[in-house]
């Protein structure tokens, strides 16, 4: 028998497209710049509709299809970096959430988010593009040391998701 427990909710659904961004020695193609979108968004096996990755060897795909970042971390980051204006999607996440923190999940846990069924696969290990996003050479190091990594999900059942949807842990 399956049971579910409401854990939280989706604050925003965020998508972005690849863009060239200037860096010290030229430019880099990145999709870390994501913005909230309105309405219901399709969740597909490898990605959320309207979102595109720049380097599929390290982003997206079946084990990193959806990246979730807890909105509860934003106030902490605002204290750490008071000169930065934080908005949902700032960390390149597809879902900014409330009520689902890294310490509350385990690899293999399943969650119903909107009509999609997602499974926790791993924490995020950011690349240098997080430095580019924040225009700070120390951001990856700060991010990793903070313990606020966010959560990658695989898509077990496709569906759709919107801001305000509940996040329910599915017990099997």
PDB file of C-alpha atoms in Angstrom:
ATOM      1  CA  UNK A   1       0.000   0.000   0.000  1.00  0.00           C
ATOM      2  CA  UNK A   2       1.324   3.421  -0.920  1.00  0.00           C
ATOM      3  CA  UNK A   3       1.110   6.298   1.503  1.00  0.00           C
ATOM      4  CA  UNK A   4       2.126   9.877   0.948  1.00  0.00           C
ATOM      5  CA  UNK A   5       3.135  12.662   3.247  1.00  0.00           C
ATOM      6  CA  UNK A   6       3.038  16.304   2.157  1.00  0.00           C
ATOM      7  CA  UNK A   7       6.542  17.656   2.718  1.00  0.00           C
ATOM      8  CA  UNK A   8       6.382  21.069   1.093  1.00  0.00           C
ATOM      9  CA  UNK A   9       5.501  23.002  -2.000  1.00  0.00           C
ATOM     10  CA  UNK A  10       6.936  24.378  -5.223  1.00  0.00           C
ATOM     11  CA  UNK A  11       7.706  28.098  -4.884  1.00  0.00           C
ATOM     12  CA  UNK A  12       8.651  28.553  -8.553  1.00  0.00           C
ATOM     13  CA  UNK A  13       9.400  26.601 -11.718  1.00  0.00           C
ATOM     14  CA  UNK A  14      12.505  27.984 -13.447  1.00  0.00           C
ATOM     15  CA  UNK A  15      13.855  27.468 -16.950  1.00  0.00           C
ATOM     16  CA  UNK A  16      16.625  28.878 -19.095  1.00  0.00           C
ATOM     17  CA  UNK A  17      18.395  28.519 -22.426  1.00  0.00           C
ATOM     18  CA  UNK A  18      22.076  28.360 -23.297  1.00  0.00           C
ATOM     19  CA  UNK A  19      23.825  31.702 -23.642  1.00  0.00           C
ATOM     20  CA  UNK A  20      27.359  32.889 -24.166  1.00  0.00           C
ATOM     21  CA  UNK A  21      28.652  34.774 -21.138  1.00  0.00           C
ATOM     22  CA  UNK A  22      31.911  36.755 -21.125  1.00  0.00           C
ATOM     23  CA  UNK A  23      34.671  35.484 -18.842  1.00  0.00           C
ATOM     24  CA  UNK A  24      38.260  36.591 -18.318  1.00  0.00           C
ATOM     25  CA  UNK A  25      39.720  34.601 -21.215  1.00  0.00           C
ATOM     26  CA  UNK A  26      36.802  34.764 -23.663  1.00  0.00           C
ATOM     27  CA  UNK A  27      33.291  33.431 -23.174  1.00  0.00           C
ATOM     28  CA  UNK A  28      31.526  30.337 -21.922  1.00  0.00           C
ATOM     29  CA  UNK A  29      28.261  28.727 -22.952  1.00  0.00           C
ATOM     30  CA  UNK A  30      26.019  28.269 -19.906  1.00  0.00           C
ATOM     31  CA  UNK A  31      22.392  27.625 -19.016  1.00  0.00           C
ATOM     32  CA  UNK A  32      22.704  28.488 -15.315  1.00  0.00           C
ATOM     33  CA  UNK A  33      20.662  31.664 -15.775  1.00  0.00           C
ATOM     34  CA  UNK A  34      17.115  30.491 -15.074  1.00  0.00           C
ATOM     35  CA  UNK A  35      13.938  32.485 -14.505  1.00  0.00           C
ATOM     36  CA  UNK A  36      10.497  31.625 -13.097  1.00  0.00           C
ATOM     37  CA  UNK A  37       7.737  30.793 -15.566  1.00  0.00           C
ATOM     38  CA  UNK A  38       3.987  30.961 -15.053  1.00  0.00           C
ATOM     39  CA  UNK A  39       1.537  28.111 -15.451  1.00  0.00           C
ATOM     40  CA  UNK A  40       1.974  24.365 -15.686  1.00  0.00           C
ATOM     41  CA  UNK A  41       5.198  23.048 -17.187  1.00  0.00           C
ATOM     42  CA  UNK A  42       5.724  19.553 -18.585  1.00  0.00           C
ATOM     43  CA  UNK A  43       8.252  17.366 -16.770  1.00  0.00           C
ATOM     44  CA  UNK A  44       9.934  15.010 -19.240  1.00  0.00           C
ATOM     45  CA  UNK A  45      12.359  12.123 -18.678  1.00  0.00           C
ATOM     46  CA  UNK A  46      15.456  14.227 -19.280  1.00  0.00           C
ATOM     47  CA  UNK A  47      14.333  17.752 -18.452  1.00  0.00           C
ATOM     48  CA  UNK A  48      11.608  20.285 -17.745  1.00  0.00           C
ATOM     49  CA  UNK A  49       9.990  21.719 -20.863  1.00  0.00           C
ATOM     50  CA  UNK A  50      11.479  25.053 -21.867  1.00  0.00           C
ATOM     51  CA  UNK A  51      14.770  24.353 -20.083  1.00  0.00           C
ATOM     52  CA  UNK A  52      17.905  23.470 -22.008  1.00  0.00           C
ATOM     53  CA  UNK A  53      21.365  22.452 -20.836  1.00  0.00           C
ATOM     54  CA  UNK A  54      24.596  23.613 -22.429  1.00  0.00           C
ATOM     55  CA  UNK A  55      26.686  20.527 -21.645  1.00  0.00           C
ATOM     56  CA  UNK A  56      24.723  17.279 -21.500  1.00  0.00           C
ATOM     57  CA  UNK A  57      27.808  15.347 -20.393  1.00  0.00           C
ATOM     58  CA  UNK A  58      27.478  16.875 -16.903  1.00  0.00           C
ATOM     59  CA  UNK A  59      23.966  18.399 -16.724  1.00  0.00           C
ATOM     60  CA  UNK A  60      20.472  17.092 -17.360  1.00  0.00           C
ATOM     61  CA  UNK A  61      19.793  13.572 -18.549  1.00  0.00           C
ATOM     62  CA  UNK A  62      18.084  10.737 -16.722  1.00  0.00           C
ATOM     63  CA  UNK A  63      19.817  11.170 -13.339  1.00  0.00           C
ATOM     64  CA  UNK A  64      19.857  14.972 -13.262  1.00  0.00           C
ATOM     65  CA  UNK A  65      16.602  15.740 -15.048  1.00  0.00           C
ATOM     66  CA  UNK A  66      15.241  18.117 -12.390  1.00  0.00           C
ATOM     67  CA  UNK A  67      17.293  20.217  -9.996  1.00  0.00           C
ATOM     68  CA  UNK A  68      15.563  21.432  -6.818  1.00  0.00           C
ATOM     69  CA  UNK A  69      16.923  24.116  -4.513  1.00  0.00           C
ATOM     70  CA  UNK A  70      15.313  24.885  -1.137  1.00  0.00           C
ATOM     71  CA  UNK A  71      14.047  28.444  -0.880  1.00  0.00           C
ATOM     72  CA  UNK A  72      14.863  28.252   2.841  1.00  0.00           C
ATOM     73  CA  UNK A  73      18.524  28.679   1.882  1.00  0.00           C
ATOM     74  CA  UNK A  74      18.001  32.048   0.211  1.00  0.00           C
ATOM     75  CA  UNK A  75      17.912  34.136   3.443  1.00  0.00           C
ATOM     76  CA  UNK A  76      21.189  32.515   4.567  1.00  0.00           C
ATOM     77  CA  UNK A  77      22.816  33.358   1.244  1.00  0.00           C
ATOM     78  CA  UNK A  78      21.475  36.912   1.437  1.00  0.00           C
ATOM     79  CA  UNK A  79      23.322  37.329   4.761  1.00  0.00           C
ATOM     80  CA  UNK A  80      26.490  35.893   3.252  1.00  0.00           C
ATOM     81  CA  UNK A  81      26.314  38.003   0.095  1.00  0.00           C
ATOM     82  CA  UNK A  82      24.361  41.175   0.966  1.00  0.00           C
ATOM     83  CA  UNK A  83      25.355  42.868  -2.317  1.00  0.00           C
ATOM     84  CA  UNK A  84      23.541  40.208  -4.391  1.00  0.00           C
ATOM     85  CA  UNK A  85      19.833  40.418  -5.222  1.00  0.00           C
ATOM     86  CA  UNK A  86      18.525  36.866  -4.838  1.00  0.00           C
ATOM     87  CA  UNK A  87      15.605  35.670  -6.945  1.00  0.00           C
ATOM     88  CA  UNK A  88      14.160  32.176  -7.559  1.00  0.00           C
ATOM     89  CA  UNK A  89      16.295  30.213 -10.010  1.00  0.00           C
ATOM     90  CA  UNK A  90      19.457  32.020  -8.925  1.00  0.00           C
ATOM     91  CA  UNK A  91      21.340  28.763  -8.339  1.00  0.00           C
ATOM     92  CA  UNK A  92      20.277  27.331 -11.690  1.00  0.00           C
ATOM     93  CA  UNK A  93      17.527  25.245 -10.140  1.00  0.00           C
ATOM     94  CA  UNK A  94      14.445  24.094 -12.009  1.00  0.00           C
ATOM     95  CA  UNK A  95      12.350  24.049  -8.852  1.00  0.00           C
ATOM     96  CA  UNK A  96      12.683  26.498  -5.999  1.00  0.00           C
ATOM     97  CA  UNK A  97      10.942  24.740  -3.134  1.00  0.00           C
ATOM     98  CA  UNK A  98       9.816  25.090   0.431  1.00  0.00           C
ATOM     99  CA  UNK A  99       9.766  22.272   2.988  1.00  0.00           C
ATOM    100  CA  UNK A 100      12.175  19.776   1.422  1.00  0.00           C
ATOM    101  CA  UNK A 101      15.736  20.096   2.713  1.00  0.00           C
ATOM    102  CA  UNK A 102      18.816  18.039   1.919  1.00  0.00           C
ATOM    103  CA  UNK A 103      18.975  16.505   5.403  1.00  0.00           C
ATOM    104  CA  UNK A 104      15.390  15.251   5.046  1.00  0.00           C
ATOM    105  CA  UNK A 105      15.951  13.196   1.889  1.00  0.00           C
ATOM    106  CA  UNK A 106      17.871  10.079   0.955  1.00  0.00           C
ATOM    107  CA  UNK A 107      18.960   8.813  -2.426  1.00  0.00           C
ATOM    108  CA  UNK A 108      16.094   6.701  -3.748  1.00  0.00           C
ATOM    109  CA  UNK A 109      13.314   8.648  -2.015  1.00  0.00           C
ATOM    110  CA  UNK A 110      10.352   9.334  -4.282  1.00  0.00           C
ATOM    111  CA  UNK A 111       8.220  12.465  -4.379  1.00  0.00           C
ATOM    112  CA  UNK A 112       5.045  13.388  -6.186  1.00  0.00           C
ATOM    113  CA  UNK A 113       5.562  16.935  -7.438  1.00  0.00           C
ATOM    114  CA  UNK A 114       2.556  18.153  -9.353  1.00  0.00           C
ATOM    115  CA  UNK A 115       1.578  15.123 -11.424  1.00  0.00           C
ATOM    116  CA  UNK A 116       5.199  13.950 -11.934  1.00  0.00           C
ATOM    117  CA  UNK A 117       6.899  11.289  -9.828  1.00  0.00           C
ATOM    118  CA  UNK A 118      10.528  12.165  -9.052  1.00  0.00           C
ATOM    119  CA  UNK A 119      13.274  10.141  -7.370  1.00  0.00           C
ATOM    120  CA  UNK A 120      16.244  11.598  -5.489  1.00  0.00           C
ATOM    121  CA  UNK A 121      19.511  10.693  -7.249  1.00  0.00           C
ATOM    122  CA  UNK A 122      22.275  12.891  -5.823  1.00  0.00           C
ATOM    123  CA  UNK A 123      23.259  16.258  -4.369  1.00  0.00           C
ATOM    124  CA  UNK A 124      24.526  18.920  -6.742  1.00  0.00           C
ATOM    125  CA  UNK A 125      28.242  19.252  -7.232  1.00  0.00           C
ATOM    126  CA  UNK A 126      28.553  22.601  -9.035  1.00  0.00           C
ATOM    127  CA  UNK A 127      30.994  23.442 -11.774  1.00  0.00           C
ATOM    128  CA  UNK A 128      32.804  26.740 -12.404  1.00  0.00           C
ATOM    129  CA  UNK A 129      29.686  28.191 -14.043  1.00  0.00           C
ATOM    130  CA  UNK A 130      28.295  28.956 -10.583  1.00  0.00           C
ATOM    131  CA  UNK A 131      31.242  31.363 -10.237  1.00  0.00           C
ATOM    132  CA  UNK A 132      30.223  32.884 -13.576  1.00  0.00           C
ATOM    133  CA  UNK A 133      26.584  33.228 -12.469  1.00  0.00           C
ATOM    134  CA  UNK A 134      27.524  35.098  -9.299  1.00  0.00           C
ATOM    135  CA  UNK A 135      30.528  36.886 -10.816  1.00  0.00           C
ATOM    136  CA  UNK A 136      32.617  35.589  -7.891  1.00  0.00           C
ATOM    137  CA  UNK A 137      35.679  33.362  -8.180  1.00  0.00           C
ATOM    138  CA  UNK A 138      34.948  31.785  -4.777  1.00  0.00           C
ATOM    139  CA  UNK A 139      31.278  30.888  -5.251  1.00  0.00           C
ATOM    140  CA  UNK A 140      31.739  27.161  -5.977  1.00  0.00           C
ATOM    141  CA  UNK A 141      33.886  26.804  -2.854  1.00  0.00           C
ATOM    142  CA  UNK A 142      31.365  28.782  -0.750  1.00  0.00           C
ATOM    143  CA  UNK A 143      28.493  26.745  -2.150  1.00  0.00           C
ATOM    144  CA  UNK A 144      30.110  23.391  -1.429  1.00  0.00           C
ATOM    145  CA  UNK A 145      31.255  24.375   2.076  1.00  0.00           C
ATOM    146  CA  UNK A 146      27.759  25.690   2.928  1.00  0.00           C
ATOM    147  CA  UNK A 147      26.185  22.214   2.840  1.00  0.00           C
ATOM    148  CA  UNK A 148      23.317  23.723   0.850  1.00  0.00           C
ATOM    149  CA  UNK A 149      23.688  21.694  -2.330  1.00  0.00           C
ATOM    150  CA  UNK A 150      20.133  21.182  -3.486  1.00  0.00           C
ATOM    151  CA  UNK A 151      18.826  17.908  -4.843  1.00  0.00           C
ATOM    152  CA  UNK A 152      18.873  16.241  -8.256  1.00  0.00           C
ATOM    153  CA  UNK A 153      15.944  14.075  -9.296  1.00  0.00           C
ATOM    154  CA  UNK A 154      15.295  11.444 -11.944  1.00  0.00           C
ATOM    155  CA  UNK A 155      11.838  11.444 -13.518  1.00  0.00           C
ATOM    156  CA  UNK A 156      10.066   8.153 -12.786  1.00  0.00           C
ATOM    157  CA  UNK A 157       6.705   9.271 -14.211  1.00  0.00           C
ATOM    158  CA  UNK A 158       6.362  12.228 -16.537  1.00  0.00           C
ATOM    159  CA  UNK A 159       3.766  14.838 -15.665  1.00  0.00           C
ATOM    160  CA  UNK A 160       3.570  18.564 -15.107  1.00  0.00           C
ATOM    161  CA  UNK A 161       4.353  20.999 -12.327  1.00  0.00           C
ATOM    162  CA  UNK A 162       3.511  24.587 -11.373  1.00  0.00           C
ATOM    163  CA  UNK A 163       4.274  27.029  -8.600  1.00  0.00           C
ATOM    164  CA  UNK A 164       2.083  26.225  -5.594  1.00  0.00           C
ATOM    165  CA  UNK A 165       2.014  22.458  -6.210  1.00  0.00           C
ATOM    166  CA  UNK A 166       2.539  20.271  -3.169  1.00  0.00           C
ATOM    167  CA  UNK A 167       5.559  18.016  -2.758  1.00  0.00           C
ATOM    168  CA  UNK A 168       4.496  14.666  -1.335  1.00  0.00           C
ATOM    169  CA  UNK A 169       6.887  11.965  -0.190  1.00  0.00           C
ATOM    170  CA  UNK A 170       5.675   8.614  -1.500  1.00  0.00           C
ATOM    171  CA  UNK A 171       6.141   5.673   0.844  1.00  0.00           C
ATOM    172  CA  UNK A 172       6.173   2.303  -0.887  1.00  0.00           C
TER     173      UNK A 172
END
